[in-house]
Each structure stands twice: as structure tokens, then as C-alpha cells.
mmCIF file of C-alpha atoms in Angstrom:
data_model
loop_
_atom_site.group_PDB
_atom_site.id
_atom_site.type_symbol
_atom_site.label_atom_id
_atom_site.label_comp_id
_atom_site.label_asym_id
_atom_site.label_seq_id
_atom_site.Cartn_x
_atom_site.Cartn_y
_atom_site.Cartn_z
ATOM 1 C CA MET A 124 0.000 0.000 0.000
ATOM 2 C CA GLU A 125 1.106 3.584 -0.683
ATOM 3 C CA THR A 126 2.348 5.750 2.180
ATOM 4 C CA ILE A 127 -0.146 8.373 3.344
ATOM 5 C CA LYS A 128 1.531 11.779 3.761
ATOM 6 C CA VAL A 129 -0.090 13.797 6.537
ATOM 7 C CA ALA A 130 0.443 17.471 7.400
ATOM 8 C CA ILE A 131 -0.516 18.998 10.762
ATOM 9 C CA ALA A 132 -1.813 22.594 10.890
ATOM 10 C CA GLU A 133 -2.007 23.402 14.604
ATOM 11 C CA ASP A 134 -0.952 26.600 16.406
ATOM 12 C CA ASP A 135 -0.314 24.823 19.721
ATOM 13 C CA PHE A 136 3.014 23.067 19.192
ATOM 14 C CA ARG A 137 2.386 20.759 22.162
ATOM 15 C CA VAL A 138 -0.851 19.472 20.638
ATOM 16 C CA ALA A 139 0.870 19.166 17.254
ATOM 17 C CA LEU A 140 3.623 17.043 18.813
ATOM 18 C CA ILE A 141 1.055 14.768 20.460
ATOM 19 C CA HIS A 142 -0.751 14.228 17.166
ATOM 20 C CA GLU A 143 2.562 13.633 15.423
ATOM 21 C CA LYS A 144 3.401 10.916 17.967
ATOM 22 C CA PHE A 145 0.013 9.314 17.329
ATOM 23 C CA LEU A 146 0.653 9.316 13.578
ATOM 24 C CA LYS A 147 4.100 7.756 13.913
ATOM 25 C CA LYS A 148 2.553 4.717 15.599
ATOM 26 C CA ILE A 149 0.363 3.993 12.557
ATOM 27 C CA PRO A 150 1.822 1.892 9.697
ATOM 28 C CA ASP A 151 1.956 3.366 6.174
ATOM 29 C CA VAL A 152 1.630 6.932 7.495
ATOM 30 C CA GLU A 153 4.307 9.617 7.136
ATOM 31 C CA VAL A 154 4.280 13.002 8.874
ATOM 32 C CA ALA A 155 5.078 15.474 6.091
ATOM 33 C CA GLY A 156 5.427 18.449 8.416
ATOM 34 C CA ARG A 157 3.820 20.815 10.920
ATOM 35 C CA ALA A 158 2.458 24.320 10.405
ATOM 36 C CA LEU A 159 1.723 26.869 13.141
ATOM 37 C CA ASN A 160 -0.324 29.279 11.007
ATOM 38 C CA ALA A 161 -2.035 29.683 7.638
ATOM 39 C CA GLU A 162 1.087 30.964 5.878
ATOM 40 C CA GLN A 163 3.112 27.925 6.918
ATOM 41 C CA THR A 164 0.206 25.647 5.997
ATOM 42 C CA PHE A 165 0.069 26.880 2.409
ATOM 43 C CA ALA A 166 3.862 26.778 2.121
ATOM 44 C CA LEU A 167 3.791 23.150 3.243
ATOM 45 C CA LEU A 168 1.055 22.250 0.763
ATOM 46 C CA GLN A 169 2.964 23.932 -2.060
ATOM 47 C CA SER A 170 6.270 22.230 -1.270
ATOM 48 C CA GLN A 171 5.023 18.630 -1.000
ATOM 49 C CA GLU A 172 2.324 16.309 -2.257
ATOM 50 C CA ILE A 173 0.131 16.033 0.832
ATOM 51 C CA ASP A 174 -2.635 13.435 1.073
ATOM 52 C CA LEU A 175 -4.265 14.508 4.333
ATOM 53 C CA LEU A 176 -4.267 17.799 6.235
ATOM 54 C CA LEU A 177 -5.165 17.830 9.943
ATOM 55 C CA LEU A 178 -6.500 21.354 10.426
ATOM 56 C CA ASP A 179 -7.333 23.362 13.546
ATOM 57 C CA ILE A 180 -9.923 26.164 13.421
ATOM 58 C CA TYR A 181 -8.403 28.722 15.780
ATOM 59 C CA MET A 182 -5.213 29.592 13.892
ATOM 60 C CA PRO A 183 -3.420 32.890 14.698
ATOM 61 C CA ASP A 184 -3.651 34.548 11.265
ATOM 62 C CA ARG A 185 -6.784 33.003 9.697
ATOM 63 C CA LEU A 186 -9.635 30.808 10.826
ATOM 64 C CA GLY A 187 -9.300 27.168 9.863
ATOM 65 C CA THR A 188 -12.570 27.369 7.933
ATOM 66 C CA GLU A 189 -11.052 30.156 5.794
ATOM 67 C CA ILE A 190 -7.960 28.028 5.250
ATOM 68 C CA LEU A 191 -10.218 25.117 4.344
ATOM 69 C CA SER A 192 -11.935 27.220 1.674
ATOM 70 C CA SER A 193 -8.566 28.102 0.107
ATOM 71 C CA VAL A 194 -7.362 24.510 0.295
ATOM 72 C CA ARG A 195 -10.464 23.335 -1.537
ATOM 73 C CA ARG A 196 -9.851 25.927 -4.262
ATOM 74 C CA ASP A 197 -6.068 25.638 -4.669
ATOM 75 C CA PHE A 198 -5.342 22.080 -3.494
ATOM 76 C CA PRO A 199 -8.470 20.054 -4.332
ATOM 77 C CA GLN A 200 -6.548 16.769 -4.174
ATOM 78 C CA VAL A 201 -5.806 17.243 -0.449
ATOM 79 C CA ASP A 202 -8.196 15.624 2.020
ATOM 80 C CA VAL A 203 -8.911 17.483 5.263
ATOM 81 C CA VAL A 204 -9.823 16.452 8.804
ATOM 82 C CA MET A 205 -10.716 19.193 11.276
ATOM 83 C CA ILE A 206 -9.331 18.740 14.803
ATOM 84 C CA THR A 207 -10.447 21.596 17.019
ATOM 85 C CA ALA A 208 -11.750 22.751 20.373
ATOM 86 C CA ALA A 209 -14.434 24.778 18.580
ATOM 87 C CA THR A 210 -17.938 23.588 19.408
ATOM 88 C CA ASP A 211 -19.806 26.249 17.425
ATOM 89 C CA LYS A 212 -22.278 24.474 15.152
ATOM 90 C CA ALA A 213 -21.568 26.989 12.366
ATOM 91 C CA PHE A 214 -17.988 25.733 12.082
ATOM 92 C CA LEU A 215 -19.174 22.146 11.767
ATOM 93 C CA ASP A 216 -21.696 23.190 9.123
ATOM 94 C CA MET A 217 -19.002 24.919 7.053
ATOM 95 C CA ALA A 218 -16.639 21.973 7.423
ATOM 96 C CA ILE A 219 -19.294 19.567 6.153
ATOM 97 C CA ARG A 220 -20.124 21.852 3.219
ATOM 98 C CA TYR A 221 -16.451 21.915 2.225
ATOM 99 C CA GLY A 222 -16.299 18.128 2.310
ATOM 100 C CA VAL A 223 -14.009 17.327 5.242
ATOM 101 C CA GLN A 224 -13.272 13.660 5.862
ATOM 102 C CA ASN A 225 -13.908 13.914 9.605
ATOM 103 C CA TYR A 226 -14.328 16.383 12.468
ATOM 104 C CA LEU A 227 -12.817 15.719 15.896
ATOM 105 C CA ILE A 228 -13.365 17.742 19.073
ATOM 106 C CA LYS A 229 -10.347 18.270 21.337
ATOM 107 C CA PRO A 230 -9.026 16.759 23.433
ATOM 108 C CA VAL A 231 -8.681 13.728 21.172
ATOM 109 C CA THR A 232 -7.626 10.401 22.662
ATOM 110 C CA MET A 233 -5.056 8.266 20.881
ATOM 111 C CA GLU A 234 -7.699 5.581 20.390
ATOM 112 C CA ARG A 235 -10.138 7.960 18.678
ATOM 113 C CA PHE A 236 -7.355 9.581 16.641
ATOM 114 C CA THR A 237 -6.068 6.215 15.447
ATOM 115 C CA GLU A 238 -9.594 5.074 14.609
ATOM 116 C CA MET A 239 -10.077 8.185 12.469
ATOM 117 C CA ILE A 240 -6.849 7.589 10.521
ATOM 118 C CA HIS A 241 -7.712 3.921 9.978
ATOM 119 C CA GLN A 242 -11.155 4.895 8.683
ATOM 120 C CA TYR A 243 -9.529 7.341 6.288
ATOM 121 C CA ILE A 244 -7.071 4.727 5.009
ATOM 122 C CA GLU A 245 -9.837 2.141 4.598
ATOM 123 C CA THR A 246 -11.871 4.595 2.535
ATOM 124 C CA ARG A 247 -8.879 5.358 0.280
ATOM 125 C CA VAL A 248 -8.133 1.668 -0.222
ATOM 126 C CA LEU A 249 -11.784 0.910 -0.896
ATOM 127 C CA PHE A 250 -12.024 3.651 -3.511
ATOM 128 C CA GLN A 251 -8.734 2.722 -5.199
ATOM 129 C CA THR A 252 -9.469 -1.007 -5.430
ATOM 130 C CA GLN A 253 -13.069 -0.758 -6.625
ATOM 131 C CA GLU A 254 -13.539 -0.597 -10.390
ATOM 132 C CA GLU A 255 -17.309 -0.849 -10.720
ATOM 133 C CA ILE A 256 -19.627 1.393 -8.725
ATOM 134 C CA ASN A 257 -22.886 0.068 -7.290
ATOM 135 C CA GLN A 258 -25.113 1.039 -4.376
ATOM 136 C CA GLU A 259 -23.367 -1.295 -1.932
ATOM 137 C CA PHE A 260 -20.039 0.343 -2.774
ATOM 138 C CA VAL A 261 -21.513 3.836 -2.345
ATOM 139 C CA ASP A 262 -23.042 2.859 1.013
ATOM 140 C CA ARG A 263 -19.699 1.564 2.232
ATOM 141 C CA LEU A 264 -17.896 4.664 0.982
ATOM 142 C CA PHE A 265 -20.243 7.007 2.828
ATOM 143 C CA GLY A 266 -20.065 4.978 6.012
ATOM 144 C CA LYS A 267 -23.599 3.592 6.015
ATOM 145 C CA LEU A 268 -22.130 0.129 6.612
ATOM 146 C CA HIS A 269 -19.960 -0.257 9.677
ATOM 147 C CA GLN A 270 -17.537 -2.637 8.007
ATOM 148 C CA VAL A 271 -15.802 -2.464 4.649
ATOM 149 C CA SER A 272 -15.884 -6.234 4.338
ATOM 150 C CA PRO A 273 -18.951 -8.062 2.963
ATOM 151 C CA PRO A 274 -22.066 -7.816 5.205
ATOM 152 C CA ALA A 275 -22.221 -11.581 5.735
ATOM 153 C CA HIS A 276 -18.780 -11.412 7.338
ATOM 154 C CA SER A 277 -19.030 -8.077 9.168
ATOM 155 C CA GLU A 278 -17.169 -9.388 12.230
ATOM 156 C CA LEU A 279 -13.610 -10.277 11.352
ATOM 157 C CA PRO A 280 -12.047 -13.246 13.151
ATOM 158 C CA LYS A 281 -9.163 -12.890 15.568
ATOM 159 C CA GLY A 282 -5.875 -12.250 13.763
ATOM 160 C CA ILE A 283 -7.534 -10.541 10.775
ATOM 161 C CA ASP A 284 -7.702 -6.752 10.565
ATOM 162 C CA GLU A 285 -9.488 -4.728 7.885
ATOM 163 C CA ILE A 286 -6.548 -2.629 6.654
ATOM 164 C CA THR A 287 -4.255 -5.607 6.066
ATOM 165 C CA LEU A 288 -7.132 -7.494 4.462
ATOM 166 C CA GLN A 289 -7.642 -4.663 1.976
ATOM 167 C CA LYS A 290 -3.909 -4.667 1.201
ATOM 168 C CA VAL A 291 -4.056 -8.368 0.312
ATOM 169 C CA LEU A 292 -7.091 -7.777 -1.895
ATOM 170 C CA ALA A 293 -5.299 -4.913 -3.642
ATOM 171 C CA VAL A 294 -2.247 -7.113 -4.355
ATOM 172 C CA LEU A 295 -4.434 -9.865 -5.812
ATOM 173 C CA LYS A 296 -6.377 -7.371 -7.907
ATOM 174 C CA LYS A 297 -3.228 -5.926 -9.489
ATOM 175 C CA SER A 298 -1.828 -9.351 -10.394
ATOM 176 C CA ASN A 299 -2.457 -10.851 -13.833
ATOM 177 C CA GLY A 300 -1.817 -14.375 -12.582
ATOM 178 C CA GLY A 301 -1.641 -16.520 -9.492
ATOM 179 C CA LEU A 302 0.566 -15.521 -6.571
ATOM 180 C CA SER A 303 2.142 -17.599 -3.843
ATOM 181 C CA ALA A 304 1.768 -16.545 -0.207
ATOM 182 C CA GLU A 305 5.422 -15.513 -0.217
ATOM 183 C CA MET A 306 4.922 -13.273 -3.262
ATOM 184 C CA VAL A 307 1.863 -11.644 -1.707
ATOM 185 C CA GLY A 308 3.782 -11.060 1.518
ATOM 186 C CA GLN A 309 6.677 -9.413 -0.333
ATOM 187 C CA ARG A 310 4.378 -7.070 -2.239
ATOM 188 C CA MET A 311 2.501 -5.918 0.856
ATOM 189 C CA GLY A 312 5.494 -5.858 3.211
ATOM 190 C CA ALA A 313 4.470 -8.785 5.412
ATOM 191 C CA SER A 314 5.696 -12.286 6.183
ATOM 192 C CA ARG A 315 4.647 -15.336 4.174
ATOM 193 C CA THR A 316 2.817 -16.690 7.231
ATOM 194 C CA THR A 317 0.782 -13.501 7.646
ATOM 195 C CA ALA A 318 -0.042 -13.359 3.945
ATOM 196 C CA ARG A 319 -1.158 -16.975 3.914
ATOM 197 C CA ARG A 320 -3.424 -16.454 6.928
ATOM 198 C CA TYR A 321 -5.224 -13.638 5.133
ATOM 199 C CA LEU A 322 -5.339 -15.509 1.832
ATOM 200 C CA GLU A 323 -6.924 -18.536 3.447
ATOM 201 C CA TYR A 324 -9.475 -16.288 5.137
ATOM 202 C CA LEU A 325 -10.323 -14.743 1.759
ATOM 203 C CA ILE A 326 -10.896 -18.232 0.393
ATOM 204 C CA SER A 327 -13.310 -18.919 3.256
ATOM 205 C CA ILE A 328 -15.421 -15.885 2.299
ATOM 206 C CA GLU A 329 -15.103 -16.621 -1.431
ATOM 207 C CA ARG A 330 -13.014 -13.559 -2.284
ATOM 208 C CA CYS A 331 -10.159 -15.592 -3.746
ATOM 209 C CA LYS A 332 -9.325 -19.142 -4.811
ATOM 210 C CA ALA A 333 -6.224 -21.343 -4.636
ATOM 211 C CA GLU A 334 -4.774 -23.809 -7.116
ATOM 212 C CA VAL A 335 -1.831 -26.165 -6.757
ATOM 213 C CA GLU A 336 0.729 -25.587 -9.503
ATOM 214 C CA TYR A 337 3.975 -27.401 -10.235
ATOM 215 C CA GLY A 338 7.222 -25.601 -10.936
ATOM 216 C CA ILE A 339 10.115 -26.614 -13.174
ATOM 217 C CA VAL A 340 11.499 -29.060 -10.611
ATOM 218 C CA GLY A 341 8.048 -30.525 -10.020
ATOM 219 C CA ARG A 342 7.591 -29.072 -6.544
ATOM 220 C CA PRO A 343 3.905 -28.243 -5.877
ATOM 221 C CA GLU A 344 3.125 -24.668 -4.929
ATOM 222 C CA ARG A 345 -0.162 -23.151 -3.831
ATOM 223 C CA LYS A 346 -1.106 -20.112 -5.963
ATOM 224 C CA TYR A 347 -3.847 -17.656 -5.080
ATOM 225 C CA TYR A 348 -6.161 -15.814 -7.456
ATOM 226 C CA GLY A 349 -8.521 -12.963 -6.652
ATOM 227 C CA LEU A 350 -12.220 -13.381 -7.445
#
């Protein structure tokens, strides 16, 4: 999976450091930088390709909602999550109208923060790996279903997490042929054992199939194909 580059726009450097520590604990996430005001925020967005901006509302030079408006106009490819102490309903209304990915009220616990980032990653993976659009896909994308996985298997078994599962599905989808568990593991940055556990789970929910193939020396090898 691609690395998600996240920028933090927060005037309180202590809060920014806390959120940066949270981000560094999450796999496939890179902290692109921190900004203490609107000027630094735009400079950061201009200097790098940012995927996600964590934006406060009470910034020293401009309100976060004003920054959000400019980001939508000048950097439409950047997703935004508002993280603020502001509880004024008008701010929430503006944030929703400008299409923010989420809105968190400070103080934010590590658990809630991590959940928000995971939800964001799951949505990106879902959108990138889906070719055909139907109502079920749209419902999942807009959060009407609590799980990204098929409804019949909404509760994942122990040892299976949604983000890794989506990575395995993405690897299978990009492959033109069968892949061994070792090959899948290499492409997603995991061990062969981990990859095989997820592949076998996907077989159990009919999202992939396995066939035994024989190499040049006649050694049988289990190859997996996405469905």
C-alpha cells in the first residue's frame, strides 16, 4: 500500500507534537510536516504532495474554515480532517459543506485519533481497489455500513484486521496471474505466514481461490487468485 503523507496545521506546538506521535505509531503513514499558522500551511502544501491535512480552526492569522476554503480551491486533491476545540455548530456546518473527511473535538484520545486515521485509510483503499460502482459500494464509501468487508462477514475473526485485508485484496487485484503466499507477503510488506493467513481467510469468504501448480522441478506450490 502507498504511504499516506499527513500534514498537521495546529498553532499549539504541544498538541501538534502529540498528534505527530500518534501518527508515527500507525503503519503506512508519514508526517510530512507541521504548520503553526495559515502561511506555513500553504507553504507546506505547495512544497510537497500532501494526502491529508489535519486542520485546527483557531489559527493565529486566519480561521481554519477560511484556510479550508482556500485549500479546496487551490489544493483540491488534499483531504482534510478538522481537529479543534471549537464547538460552534456553524464551524461544523461549514466543514461539512467543504467536504471534510472527519471532524474531531479536542481533546482527542489516541484511540479515537487512530480510529479516524484507519477509517480514512480504509476509505482510500476501498475507492482505489473498486472498479465498478454500485449502491453497496456507495453505502460503504459514505459509512452507512460499519464494516468495509462483505455484510455476511461483518465481524472479522481474531488475527484478521481490515486494513491488512484490503492490502491483500489490492495485491491480488493488481496481479495478472496466481501468486504464492510468499509473493503476496513481499508485495505488501508482510511475512509469508501472515499473507497466507489472510489468503486462506479470503478463500473462506469466497473472495479468492487457490490452485496447486507445479514448478520446473516438479515441486507443488499453492497459488492464489482474486475473485
